[in-house]
Coordinates of C-alpha atoms and ligand atoms in Angstrom, one line a residue:
M10 CA 0.0 0.0 0.0
P11 CA 1.3 3.5 -0.8
D12 CA 1.6 6.2 1.9
I13 CA -1.5 8.4 1.8
I14 CA -0.6 11.7 3.6
Q15 CA 0.1 14.7 1.4
L16 CA 0.9 18.3 2.1
L17 CA -1.8 20.6 0.8
P18 CA -0.7 22.9 -2.0
D19 CA -0.2 26.5 -0.8
N20 CA -3.2 27.9 -2.5
I21 CA -5.5 25.3 -1.0
A22 CA -4.0 25.8 2.5
N23 CA -4.4 29.6 2.0
Q24 CA -8.0 29.2 0.9
I25 CA -8.8 27.2 4.0
A26 CA -7.0 29.7 6.3
A27 CA -8.8 32.5 4.5
G28 CA -12.1 31.2 5.8
E29 CA -11.1 32.4 9.3
V30 CA -9.8 35.8 8.3
I31 CA -12.0 36.8 5.4
Q32 CA -15.7 35.8 6.0
R33 CA -17.2 38.6 3.9
P34 CA -16.2 41.8 2.0
A35 CA -16.2 43.7 5.2
S36 CA -13.5 41.6 6.7
A37 CA -11.3 42.3 3.8
V38 CA -12.0 46.0 4.1
K39 CA -11.0 45.9 7.7
E40 CA -7.7 44.2 7.0
L41 CA -6.8 46.6 4.2
L42 CA -7.7 49.7 6.2
E43 CA -5.7 48.4 9.1
N44 CA -2.7 47.7 6.9
A45 CA -2.8 51.3 5.6
V46 CA -3.0 52.6 9.1
D47 CA 0.0 50.5 10.1
A48 CA 1.9 51.8 7.1
G49 CA 1.7 55.3 8.6
A50 CA -0.7 56.7 6.0
T51 CA -2.2 60.1 6.6
E52 CA -4.7 59.7 3.8
I53 CA -6.7 56.6 3.1
N54 CA -9.3 56.1 0.4
L55 CA -11.7 53.1 0.3
M56 CA -13.7 52.3 -2.8
V57 CA -16.1 49.4 -3.2
N58 CA -18.4 48.3 -6.0
D59 CA -21.4 46.0 -5.5
A60 CA -20.9 46.0 -1.7
G61 CA -17.3 44.7 -2.2
K62 CA -18.4 41.7 -4.1
A63 CA -17.0 43.1 -7.4
L64 CA -14.3 45.4 -6.1
I65 CA -12.6 46.5 -2.9
Q66 CA -9.8 48.9 -3.2
V67 CA -7.8 50.8 -0.6
I68 CA -5.3 53.5 -1.6
D69 CA -3.0 54.9 1.0
N70 CA 0.0 57.3 1.2
G71 CA 1.8 55.2 3.7
K72 CA 5.4 54.0 3.6
G73 CA 4.9 51.6 0.7
M74 CA 6.8 48.3 0.1
S75 CA 10.0 47.3 -1.6
E76 CA 9.7 45.0 -4.6
T77 CA 10.7 42.0 -2.5
D78 CA 8.4 42.9 0.4
A79 CA 5.6 43.4 -2.0
R80 CA 5.9 39.7 -3.1
M81 CA 6.6 38.5 0.4
A82 CA 3.5 40.2 1.8
F83 CA 1.3 37.6 0.2
E84 CA 3.0 34.7 1.8
R85 CA 1.2 33.2 4.8
H86 CA 2.6 34.2 8.1
A87 CA 4.6 37.0 6.3
T88 CA 4.6 40.0 8.6
S89 CA 6.9 43.0 9.3
K90 CA 5.2 43.5 12.7
I91 CA 6.4 40.8 15.0
R92 CA 9.5 38.7 15.0
N93 CA 9.2 36.5 18.1
I94 CA 6.6 35.4 20.6
E95 CA 7.5 38.1 23.1
D96 CA 6.5 40.7 20.5
L97 CA 3.0 39.4 20.8
F98 CA 2.7 41.0 24.2
K99 CA 3.8 44.5 23.1
I100 CA 1.9 44.9 19.9
K101 CA 1.3 48.5 18.9
T102 CA 0.1 47.8 15.4
M103 CA -3.3 46.8 14.2
G104 CA -2.0 43.7 12.3
F105 CA 0.5 41.1 13.4
R106 CA -0.6 37.7 12.2
G107 CA 0.6 38.1 8.6
E108 CA -2.4 36.3 7.3
A109 CA -4.6 38.9 5.7
L110 CA -2.9 39.5 2.4
A111 CA -2.2 35.8 1.9
S112 CA -5.9 35.1 2.6
I113 CA -7.1 37.8 0.3
A114 CA -4.8 36.5 -2.5
A115 CA -6.3 33.1 -2.1
V116 CA -9.9 34.1 -2.6
A117 CA -9.8 37.1 -4.9
Q118 CA -8.0 38.5 -7.9
V119 CA -5.6 41.0 -6.5
E120 CA -3.7 43.9 -7.9
L121 CA -1.1 45.6 -5.8
K122 CA 0.7 48.8 -6.5
S123 CA 3.3 50.1 -4.1
R124 CA 6.2 52.4 -3.9
R125 CA 8.5 53.6 -1.1
A126 CA 9.7 57.2 -0.9
E127 CA 13.3 56.1 -1.5
D128 CA 12.6 54.0 -4.6
E129 CA 12.4 55.6 -8.0
T130 CA 9.7 53.4 -9.3
G131 CA 6.9 51.4 -7.8
V132 CA 6.0 47.8 -8.3
F133 CA 2.8 46.3 -9.8
I134 CA 1.8 42.8 -9.0
E135 CA -1.2 40.8 -10.1
I136 CA -2.1 37.7 -8.2
E137 CA -4.8 35.0 -8.8
N138 CA -5.3 31.8 -6.7
S139 CA -2.2 32.8 -4.6
L140 CA 0.0 32.8 -7.7
V141 CA 1.8 35.9 -9.2
I142 CA 0.6 36.1 -12.8
K143 CA 2.2 39.5 -13.6
Q144 CA 4.8 41.8 -12.1
E145 CA 6.3 45.0 -13.5
P146 CA 7.6 48.3 -12.5
I147 CA 5.3 51.3 -12.6
A148 CA 5.4 55.0 -12.0
M149 CA 3.4 56.1 -9.0
Q150 CA 3.4 58.3 -5.9
T151 CA 4.6 56.9 -2.6
G152 CA 2.1 54.6 -0.9
T153 CA 0.2 51.5 -1.7
S154 CA -3.0 50.6 -3.6
I155 CA -4.5 47.2 -3.2
A156 CA -7.5 46.2 -5.3
M157 CA -9.2 42.9 -4.9
K158 CA -11.8 41.9 -7.4
N159 CA -14.5 39.2 -7.4
L160 CA -14.1 38.1 -3.9
F161 CA -14.6 34.3 -3.5
F162 CA -14.6 33.9 -7.3
N163 CA -12.9 30.5 -6.8
V164 CA -15.0 29.5 -3.7
P165 CA -18.5 29.5 -5.0
A166 CA -20.0 28.1 -1.8
R167 CA -18.7 31.1 0.0
R168 CA -19.8 33.5 -2.6
N169 CA -23.3 32.2 -2.5
F170 CA -23.3 32.5 1.2
L171 CA -23.0 36.3 1.0
K172 CA -26.0 38.4 1.9
S173 CA -27.7 41.1 -0.2
N174 CA -25.7 44.1 -1.3
A175 CA -27.4 46.3 1.3
A176 CA -26.5 43.9 4.1
E177 CA -22.9 43.5 3.0
L178 CA -22.6 47.2 2.5
R179 CA -23.8 47.7 6.0
H180 CA -21.1 45.5 7.4
I181 CA -18.5 47.5 5.4
V182 CA -19.8 50.8 6.7
D183 CA -19.5 49.4 10.3
E184 CA -15.9 48.3 9.7
F185 CA -15.0 51.6 8.0
I186 CA -16.4 53.6 10.9
R187 CA -14.6 51.5 13.5
V188 CA -11.2 52.2 11.9
A189 CA -12.0 55.9 11.0
M190 CA -13.3 56.6 14.4
S191 CA -10.0 55.8 16.2
F192 CA -7.7 57.7 13.8
P193 CA -9.1 61.3 13.5
E194 CA -5.6 62.5 12.5
I195 CA -6.0 60.5 9.3
F196 CA -8.1 61.6 6.3
F197 CA -10.5 58.9 5.2
S198 CA -12.9 58.7 2.3
F199 CA -15.3 56.0 1.3
T200 CA -16.9 55.6 -2.1
S201 CA -19.5 53.0 -3.0
N202 CA -20.4 52.5 -6.6
G203 CA -18.9 55.8 -7.4
Q204 CA -20.9 57.6 -4.8
Q205 CA -19.2 59.2 -1.8
V206 CA -20.5 57.8 1.5
F207 CA -17.9 59.4 3.8
H208 CA -15.4 62.2 3.4
L209 CA -13.7 62.7 6.7
E210 CA -11.2 65.5 7.0
K211 CA -8.4 65.3 9.6
G212 CA -9.4 66.8 12.9
S213 CA -9.9 66.3 16.6
M214 CA -11.6 63.3 18.1
K215 CA -14.7 65.3 18.7
Q216 CA -14.8 66.5 15.1
R217 CA -14.4 63.0 13.9
I218 CA -17.3 61.7 16.1
V219 CA -19.6 64.5 14.8
Q220 CA -18.5 63.8 11.2
I221 CA -19.4 60.2 11.5
L222 CA -22.4 60.1 13.9
G223 CA -23.9 63.4 12.8
N224 CA -24.3 67.0 13.8
S225 CA -27.0 66.3 16.3
Y226 CA -24.2 65.4 18.7
A227 CA -22.2 68.6 18.0
A228 CA -23.0 70.5 21.3
K229 CA -24.0 67.4 23.2
L230 CA -20.8 65.5 23.8
V231 CA -19.3 65.2 27.3
P232 CA -15.6 64.5 27.4
V233 CA -14.4 61.6 29.4
Q234 CA -10.8 61.6 30.5
E235 CA -9.1 59.7 33.3
Q236 CA -5.6 58.7 33.7
T237 CA -3.9 56.2 36.0
D238 CA -0.6 54.3 36.0
Y239 CA -2.6 51.2 35.1
M240 CA -4.8 52.5 32.3
N241 CA -6.2 55.6 30.6
I242 CA -9.6 56.2 29.3
Y243 CA -10.6 59.1 27.1
G244 CA -13.3 59.9 24.6
F245 CA -16.9 61.2 24.7
V246 CA -20.3 60.2 25.9
G247 CA -23.5 61.8 24.6
K248 CA -25.5 63.9 27.0
P249 CA -28.5 61.9 28.3
E250 CA -30.9 63.7 26.0
T251 CA -29.2 62.3 23.0
A252 CA -29.8 58.7 24.0
K253 CA -31.6 56.9 21.2
K254 CA -34.1 54.2 21.0
T255 CA -31.8 52.3 18.8
R256 CA -28.5 50.9 19.7
G257 CA -25.6 51.7 17.4
D258 CA -23.7 54.8 18.4
Q259 CA -21.6 52.9 20.9
Y260 CA -17.9 52.3 20.4
F261 CA -15.2 50.8 22.6
F262 CA -11.6 50.8 21.6
V263 CA -8.8 49.2 23.4
N264 CA -5.4 50.4 22.3
N265 CA -7.2 51.8 19.2
R266 CA -8.7 48.4 18.3
F267 CA -12.5 48.3 18.2
I268 CA -13.8 45.7 20.6
K269 CA -17.2 44.3 21.5
S270 CA -17.7 43.9 25.2
A271 CA -21.1 43.4 26.8
Y272 CA -19.3 43.7 30.1
L273 CA -17.9 47.1 29.5
N274 CA -21.1 48.3 27.9
H275 CA -22.8 47.3 31.1
A276 CA -20.4 49.5 33.0
V277 CA -21.3 52.5 30.9
M278 CA -25.0 51.8 31.1
N279 CA -24.7 51.6 34.9
A280 CA -23.0 54.9 35.0
F281 CA -25.9 56.5 33.2
N282 CA -28.2 54.6 35.4
E283 CA -31.2 56.8 36.2
M284 CA -30.4 59.5 33.7
I285 CA -31.9 57.8 30.6
A286 CA -35.0 55.8 29.9
K287 CA -34.5 52.1 30.4
D288 CA -35.1 51.3 26.8
S289 CA -32.7 53.8 25.3
F290 CA -29.0 53.7 24.5
P291 CA -26.6 56.5 25.2
M292 CA -23.9 57.3 22.6
Y293 CA -20.4 56.6 23.6
T294 CA -17.0 56.5 21.9
L295 CA -14.4 55.5 24.5
F296 CA -10.8 54.6 24.2
I297 CA -9.0 52.6 26.7
D298 CA -5.3 52.4 26.6
L299 CA -3.3 50.0 28.7
D300 CA -0.1 48.1 28.6
P301 CA -0.5 45.4 25.9
A302 CA 0.9 43.0 28.4
Q303 CA -2.4 43.3 30.3
L304 CA -4.4 41.9 27.4
D305 CA -4.5 39.0 25.1
I306 CA -5.6 40.2 21.7
N307 CA -5.0 36.8 20.2
V308 CA -8.1 35.2 21.6
H309 CA -10.1 35.8 18.5
P310 CA -8.9 35.7 14.9
T311 CA -10.7 38.8 13.9
K312 CA -9.6 40.4 17.2
Q313 CA -12.9 41.9 18.3
E314 CA -12.9 40.2 21.6
I315 CA -10.1 40.6 24.0
K316 CA -9.3 39.3 27.4
F317 CA -8.3 41.7 30.1
E318 CA -5.9 40.5 32.7
D319 CA -8.1 42.0 35.4
E320 CA -11.6 42.6 34.1
K321 CA -13.1 43.9 37.3
I322 CA -10.6 46.8 37.6
V323 CA -11.4 47.8 34.0
Y324 CA -15.1 47.7 34.7
A325 CA -14.9 49.8 37.8
F326 CA -12.6 52.2 36.1
V327 CA -14.9 52.8 33.1
Q328 CA -17.9 53.2 35.3
S329 CA -16.4 55.7 37.6
A330 CA -14.7 57.7 34.8
I331 CA -18.1 58.2 33.2
K332 CA -19.9 59.0 36.4
H333 CA -17.2 61.5 37.0
A334 CA -17.5 63.0 33.6
L335 CA -21.3 63.3 33.8
A336 CA -21.1 64.8 37.3
Q337 CA -18.5 67.4 36.2
F338 CA -20.8 68.6 33.6
S339 CA -23.5 68.6 36.2
I340 CA -25.7 66.3 34.2
S341 CA -27.1 64.6 37.2
P342 CA -30.7 63.3 37.4
T343 CA -31.6 65.2 40.7
L344 CA -30.9 68.5 39.1
D345 CA -32.7 67.9 35.9
F346 CA -36.4 67.6 36.6
E347 CA -37.4 68.3 33.1
L348 CA -35.4 65.4 31.8
D349 CA -36.9 63.1 34.4
A350 CA -40.4 63.9 33.4
S351 CA -39.7 63.3 29.7
I352 CA -38.1 60.0 30.5
Q353 CA -41.1 58.8 32.4
S354 CA -43.4 59.6 29.6
L355 CA -41.1 57.8 27.1
D356 CA -40.9 54.8 29.3
A357 CA -44.7 54.5 29.5
V358 CA -45.1 54.8 25.8
S359 CA -43.5 51.5 24.9
K360 CA -40.5 49.4 25.3
P361 CA -38.4 47.6 22.7
F362 CA -38.4 43.9 22.7
T363 CA -35.0 43.1 24.1
E364 CA -33.7 39.7 25.2
D365 CA -34.1 40.9 28.7
K366 CA -37.7 41.7 28.0
K367 CA -38.2 38.3 26.4
S368 CA -37.0 36.5 29.5
S369 CA -38.9 38.7 31.9
A370 CA -42.0 38.3 29.8
S371 CA -41.5 34.6 29.8
S372 CA -41.3 34.5 33.6
S373 CA -44.3 36.7 34.0
S374 CA -47.3 35.1 35.5
L375 CA -49.4 35.6 32.4
Y376 CA -47.0 33.7 30.3
N377 CA -46.7 31.0 32.8
T378 CA -50.4 30.4 32.8
F379 CA -50.1 29.6 29.2
T380 CA -47.2 27.3 29.5
K381 CA -47.3 25.7 32.9
K382 CA -48.9 22.3 33.1
N383 CA -51.8 21.8 35.4
Q384 CA -52.5 25.5 35.5
S385 CA -55.9 26.2 34.1
H386 CA -55.8 29.0 31.5
F387 CA -58.9 27.6 29.9
V388 CA -61.3 27.3 32.7
E389 CA -62.4 23.8 31.6
S390 CA -61.8 21.0 34.0
K391 CA -59.1 19.6 36.1
S392 CA -58.2 17.0 33.6
E393 CA -54.7 17.3 32.4
L394 CA -54.3 20.6 30.7
K395 CA -51.7 20.6 28.1
H396 CA -49.5 23.3 26.6
W397 CA -51.8 25.7 25.0
R398 CA -50.6 25.1 21.5
D399 CA -51.1 21.3 21.8
F400 CA -54.5 22.1 23.2
Y401 CA -55.4 24.3 20.3
E402 CA -54.2 21.8 17.8
K403 CA -55.4 18.5 19.1
D404 CA -58.7 19.1 20.7
K405 CA -61.0 18.7 17.8
T406 CA -64.1 18.9 20.0
Q407 CA -63.5 22.7 20.4
P408 CA -65.2 25.1 18.2
E409 CA -63.3 26.1 15.1
S410 CA -62.0 29.3 16.6
F411 CA -59.7 27.4 18.8
S412 CA -57.7 25.7 16.1
Q413 CA -54.3 27.4 16.1
R414 CA -53.5 28.4 12.5
P415 CA -50.2 29.4 11.3
A416 CA -50.1 33.0 10.2
D417 CA -49.2 32.1 6.6
E418 CA -52.2 29.9 6.0
P419 CA -54.6 31.0 3.2
Q420 CA -56.7 33.8 4.5
V421 CA -60.2 33.3 5.5
T422 CA -62.5 36.0 6.6
G423 CA -63.1 36.6 10.3
A424 CA -66.8 36.1 10.1
A425 CA -66.3 32.6 8.8
F426 CA -63.7 31.9 11.4
I427 CA -65.7 32.7 14.4
N428 CA -68.4 30.2 15.3
T429 CA -71.5 32.2 14.6
S430 CA -73.3 31.1 17.7
N431 CA -70.5 32.5 19.7
K432 CA -70.1 36.0 18.3
P433 CA -68.6 38.7 20.5
Q434 CA -71.1 41.2 21.8
T435 CA -69.5 44.6 21.5
D436 CA -72.1 46.7 23.2
K437 CA -70.9 46.0 26.7
L438 CA -67.2 45.8 27.1
F439 CA -65.0 46.0 30.2
Q440 CA -61.4 46.8 30.5
I441 CA -59.5 45.4 33.4
Q442 CA -56.0 46.2 34.6
N443 CA -55.8 48.6 31.6
S444 CA -54.6 45.5 29.8
F445 CA -57.5 43.1 29.1
I446 CA -60.9 43.4 27.7
I447 CA -63.8 41.2 28.7
V448 CA -66.2 40.5 25.8
Q449 CA -69.5 38.7 26.4
T450 CA -70.4 36.0 24.0
E451 CA -73.6 33.9 23.9
K452 CA -71.9 31.0 25.6
G453 CA -69.6 32.8 28.0
Y454 CA -66.9 35.4 27.5
Y455 CA -63.6 36.1 25.8
L456 CA -60.7 37.6 27.7
V457 CA -58.9 39.6 25.1
H458 CA -55.3 40.7 25.5
Q459 CA -55.4 44.3 24.2
Q460 CA -51.8 44.5 23.0
N461 CA -51.7 41.1 21.4
A462 CA -55.0 41.8 19.7
H463 CA -53.9 45.1 18.4
E464 CA -50.7 43.6 17.1
R465 CA -52.7 41.1 15.1
I466 CA -55.0 43.8 13.7
L467 CA -52.0 46.0 12.7
Y468 CA -50.1 43.1 11.2
E469 CA -53.0 42.2 8.9
R470 CA -53.6 45.8 8.0
F471 CA -49.9 46.3 7.1
A472 CA -49.8 43.0 5.2
L473 CA -52.7 44.2 3.1
A474 CA -51.1 47.6 2.6
V475 CA -47.8 46.4 1.2
E476 CA -49.6 44.1 -1.2
G477 CA -52.3 46.5 -2.4
K478 CA -53.8 49.7 -1.2
P479 CA -51.2 51.7 0.7
I480 CA -52.0 53.2 4.1
A481 CA -52.9 56.9 4.0
T482 CA -50.2 59.3 4.8
Q483 CA -50.6 62.3 7.0
Q484 CA -48.4 65.0 5.5
S485 CA -46.1 66.7 8.0
L486 CA -46.6 70.5 8.1
F487 CA -43.1 71.0 9.3
P488 CA -41.2 67.9 8.0
A489 CA -38.8 66.7 10.7
T490 CA -35.5 65.3 9.7
I491 CA -34.0 62.2 11.3
E492 CA -30.3 61.6 11.3
L493 CA -29.2 58.0 11.6
H494 CA -26.1 56.0 12.3
A495 CA -24.6 55.2 8.8
A496 CA -25.4 51.5 9.2
D497 CA -29.0 52.2 10.1
A498 CA -29.3 54.6 7.2
V499 CA -28.3 51.8 4.9
L500 CA -30.9 49.6 6.5
L501 CA -33.6 52.2 6.3
K502 CA -32.9 52.8 2.6
E503 CA -33.5 49.2 2.0
L504 CA -36.9 49.4 3.6
L505 CA -38.0 52.7 2.1
S506 CA -40.4 51.5 -0.5
D507 CA -42.3 49.1 1.8
M508 CA -42.3 51.9 4.5
N509 CA -43.9 54.1 1.9
H510 CA -46.8 51.7 1.5
L511 CA -47.2 51.7 5.2
G512 CA -47.7 55.4 5.3
Y513 CA -44.2 56.6 6.1
Q514 CA -43.1 59.0 3.5
L515 CA -39.3 59.3 4.0
E516 CA -36.9 60.9 1.7
P517 CA -33.1 60.4 1.8
F518 CA -31.4 63.7 2.3
G519 CA -27.8 62.8 2.1
N520 CA -25.4 62.3 5.0
N521 CA -27.5 59.5 6.6
T522 CA -30.3 62.0 7.0
F523 CA -33.9 61.5 6.0
V524 CA -36.8 64.0 5.8
I525 CA -40.0 62.7 7.3
Q526 CA -42.5 64.1 4.8
G527 CA -45.4 62.1 6.2
T528 CA -46.4 59.4 8.7
P529 CA -49.5 57.2 9.0
A530 CA -52.4 59.0 10.6
D531 CA -52.1 57.2 13.9
V532 CA -48.5 58.3 14.6
S533 CA -48.9 61.6 16.4
Q534 CA -46.9 64.6 15.1
G535 CA -43.7 65.1 17.1
N536 CA -43.3 61.3 17.7
E537 CA -42.2 60.5 14.1
K538 CA -38.6 60.2 15.0
T539 CA -39.1 58.0 18.0
A540 CA -41.5 55.8 16.0
I541 CA -38.8 55.3 13.3
E542 CA -36.0 54.7 15.7
K543 CA -38.1 52.1 17.6
M544 CA -39.1 50.4 14.4
L545 CA -35.4 50.0 13.4
E546 CA -34.5 48.7 16.8
Q547 CA -37.3 46.2 16.6
Y548 CA -36.3 45.2 13.1
K549 CA -32.8 44.5 14.2
H550 CA -34.1 42.2 16.9
F551 CA -35.8 40.2 14.2
S552 CA -32.9 40.5 11.9
S553 CA -31.1 37.4 13.0
D554 CA -34.2 35.5 12.2
L555 CA -33.3 34.2 8.8
K556 CA -36.6 32.4 8.1
Y557 CA -38.5 35.7 7.5
S558 CA -38.2 38.0 4.5
K559 CA -37.2 41.6 5.0
R560 CA -40.9 42.6 4.4
E561 CA -42.2 40.1 6.9
K562 CA -39.7 41.4 9.5
L563 CA -40.8 45.0 8.8
L564 CA -44.5 44.1 9.2
R565 CA -43.9 42.3 12.4
S566 CA -41.7 45.1 13.8
L567 CA -44.2 47.8 13.0
A568 CA -47.1 45.9 14.3
L569 CA -45.3 45.1 17.5
Q570 CA -44.0 48.6 17.9
Q571 CA -47.2 50.5 17.1
S572 CA -49.6 48.3 19.1
V573 CA -51.4 49.8 22.0
K574 CA -49.5 48.7 25.1
A575 CA -50.8 46.9 28.1
G576 CA -51.4 49.6 30.8
T577 CA -53.1 51.9 28.4
S578 CA -56.6 52.9 29.4
L579 CA -59.1 52.6 26.5
T580 CA -62.4 54.4 26.0
D581 CA -65.5 52.4 25.2
K582 CA -65.3 53.5 21.6
E583 CA -61.7 52.4 21.3
M584 CA -62.5 49.0 22.9
K585 CA -65.4 48.5 20.5
V586 CA -63.3 49.3 17.5
L587 CA -60.5 47.0 18.7
I588 CA -62.8 44.1 19.3
E589 CA -64.6 44.5 16.0
D590 CA -61.3 44.8 14.1
L591 CA -59.9 41.8 15.9
F592 CA -62.8 39.5 15.0
N593 CA -62.7 40.8 11.5
C594 CA -59.1 39.6 11.1
A595 CA -58.4 36.6 9.0
I596 CA -56.7 34.9 11.9
P597 CA -58.0 36.6 15.1
N598 CA -56.7 34.2 17.7
S599 CA -53.0 34.8 17.7
T600 CA -50.4 37.4 16.9
A601 CA -48.1 36.9 13.9
N602 CA -45.5 35.7 16.4
G603 CA -47.8 33.1 17.8
K604 CA -49.0 34.6 21.0
P605 CA -52.7 34.2 21.8
T606 CA -54.9 37.2 21.5
Y607 CA -57.8 36.0 23.5
L608 CA -59.0 33.1 25.7
E609 CA -62.5 31.8 25.8
F610 CA -64.4 31.0 29.0
K611 CA -67.7 29.2 28.7
K612 CA -70.6 29.5 31.1
E613 CA -71.1 25.8 31.5
E614 CA -67.5 25.4 32.6
L615 CA -67.7 28.4 34.9
D616 CA -70.8 26.8 36.4
K617 CA -68.9 23.5 36.9
L618 CA -66.1 25.4 38.7
F619 CA -68.7 26.8 41.1
G620 CA -70.1 23.4 41.7
R621 CA -73.2 23.9 39.7
Ligands
LIG724 P1 0.0 41.8 9.1 O1 -0.7 43.1 8.9 O2 -0.6 41.0 10.2 O3 1.5 42.0 9.2 P2 -0.8 41.3 6.4 O4 -1.0 40.1 5.6 O5 -2.0 42.2 6.6 O6 -0.2 40.9 7.8 O7 0.3 42.2 5.7 C1 1.6 41.6 5.5 C2 2.7 42.7 5.5 O8 2.6 43.4 4.3 C3 2.6 43.7 6.6 O9 3.3 43.2 7.7 C4 3.3 44.9 5.9 O10 4.7 44.8 6.1 C5 3.0 44.7 4.5 N1 1.8 45.6 4.1 C6 0.5 45.2 3.9 N2 -0.2 46.3 3.5 C7 0.6 47.3 3.4 C8 0.4 48.7 3.1 N3 -0.8 49.2 2.8 N4 1.5 49.5 3.1 C9 2.7 49.0 3.4 N5 3.0 47.8 3.7 C10 1.9 46.9 3.8
LIG725 MG1 -2.6 43.3 8.3

């Protein structure tokens, strides 16, 4: 028998390794931008076509490469940044693994141009499948340009895995911002399909934040600055009134490297504590500098997660630095009554559906009555009561209205759906706990959950509107503008035409700004911005759910967000409309997300309970 083990050819090994470093266009953008920063560039231009799928090009005026280095750079583990393992613990550069260019060369067609100041000519190299197919001298200015075309052209499985252009572009915007934010002394520009997305002049940190996140923060940034022997923190937090309903304007950098840390985010949120509504997110851009020996940046290949030697110290430090900053600028809740009042009203309006909320909802007594065994949510008998879904589905002896139908089943009209002998009687309605409505029927009563019911009604109304007759728009007399985080702006653009059908008339106004020309009649004037921010936040919560289309997510987000909340007192008229609308729905008995909208109680069963 022959021996069977072989070494993989370089290009295959590189392709495999590339999987870790280059998952999507945005990862390549990040690596190229970081290389330009490491090369000492003061000007960096990024260009992409088709969200990076067709072209990603970064041009810098950094120190350039010699002819030999330019070829070496594409070898795996080829780096000028570390020489031995000790160097790993004193890294000051963004890159160090020497894998980015090798990975890029394995999965795209690459053209490199580079010239050092001391060389008379530059070098041009063309690479495909990790092989140099052309090399020649060229005339050029000092610096480097790397263009990568047709990402994953040779790994179709990966190419197919890429998301829509809008989604990929959003990732690119995120990565661009993360690099541009931490180097305000560098000029950055970003062009997508020939259109300029960002043009960021050199300036102070504060100017950079405003350039990126928008003018609305201009006079509303509180400086954070604290220095110790162990670590420094500096940067800005937004004044409490700039807190948004949508997460996004939150950045942490450790030694200039963007990181994600739920732990440190918690420290900031804690410092803001009572100053902002519970469901809103303060803006922050914070830089922590500490001895690289105190961290391990190597824990994650794309380096977004880091390990601190002593996490607790960092947490306490961050929290107190921010408290201190807010106190210094006398932004303290006890002094600011006006703010407090507006917070309360915000809080009462509605809350976004966060993971926290989900778990608190699922531990609520109401939810438990639906899910706990042996707890009678249907007042029927003591016989084994099953999970309500099973109950709906299996018990064929129940009237038709009990059968749980998936929301995407063919539509039937409400009238046919409700057992005619058990029609809701809408002349006498009672609201209890400002959350439920009791509706008499011939045989007993329905206990309607007002928010779930409204969610169902809105969902069906919206679903009809996007298909056919659009929802009427109420024109704004004084159109407000809304300025979004760049990534959210990309998202909103994607949703504009559906939003239009749903009564939101929004027009892009450049610079991530939109003019709100009109809103659906039931969104009150002055609340347009909040409504849109909340919708986006809600949408992002659904975003990870791949089984739904964009439109479906939009419908569900809007329905959930616009529904009348539990705790809202309703007039008789409002209750009547709500109940009638509910039972005119195609599927009145559950929300699109599968929560029940009402429960039925029958007289004969009530009688039994009372021993009659
Ligand atoms: P790393 O950045 O981890 O060292 P890369 O594969 O990203 O690995 O780059 C390999 C090497 O190529 C770098 O160490 C650097 O010497 C050189 N290089 C890459 N991009 C540039 C650039 N824009 N300007 C100058 N040199 C560069
Ligand atoms: Mg690099």
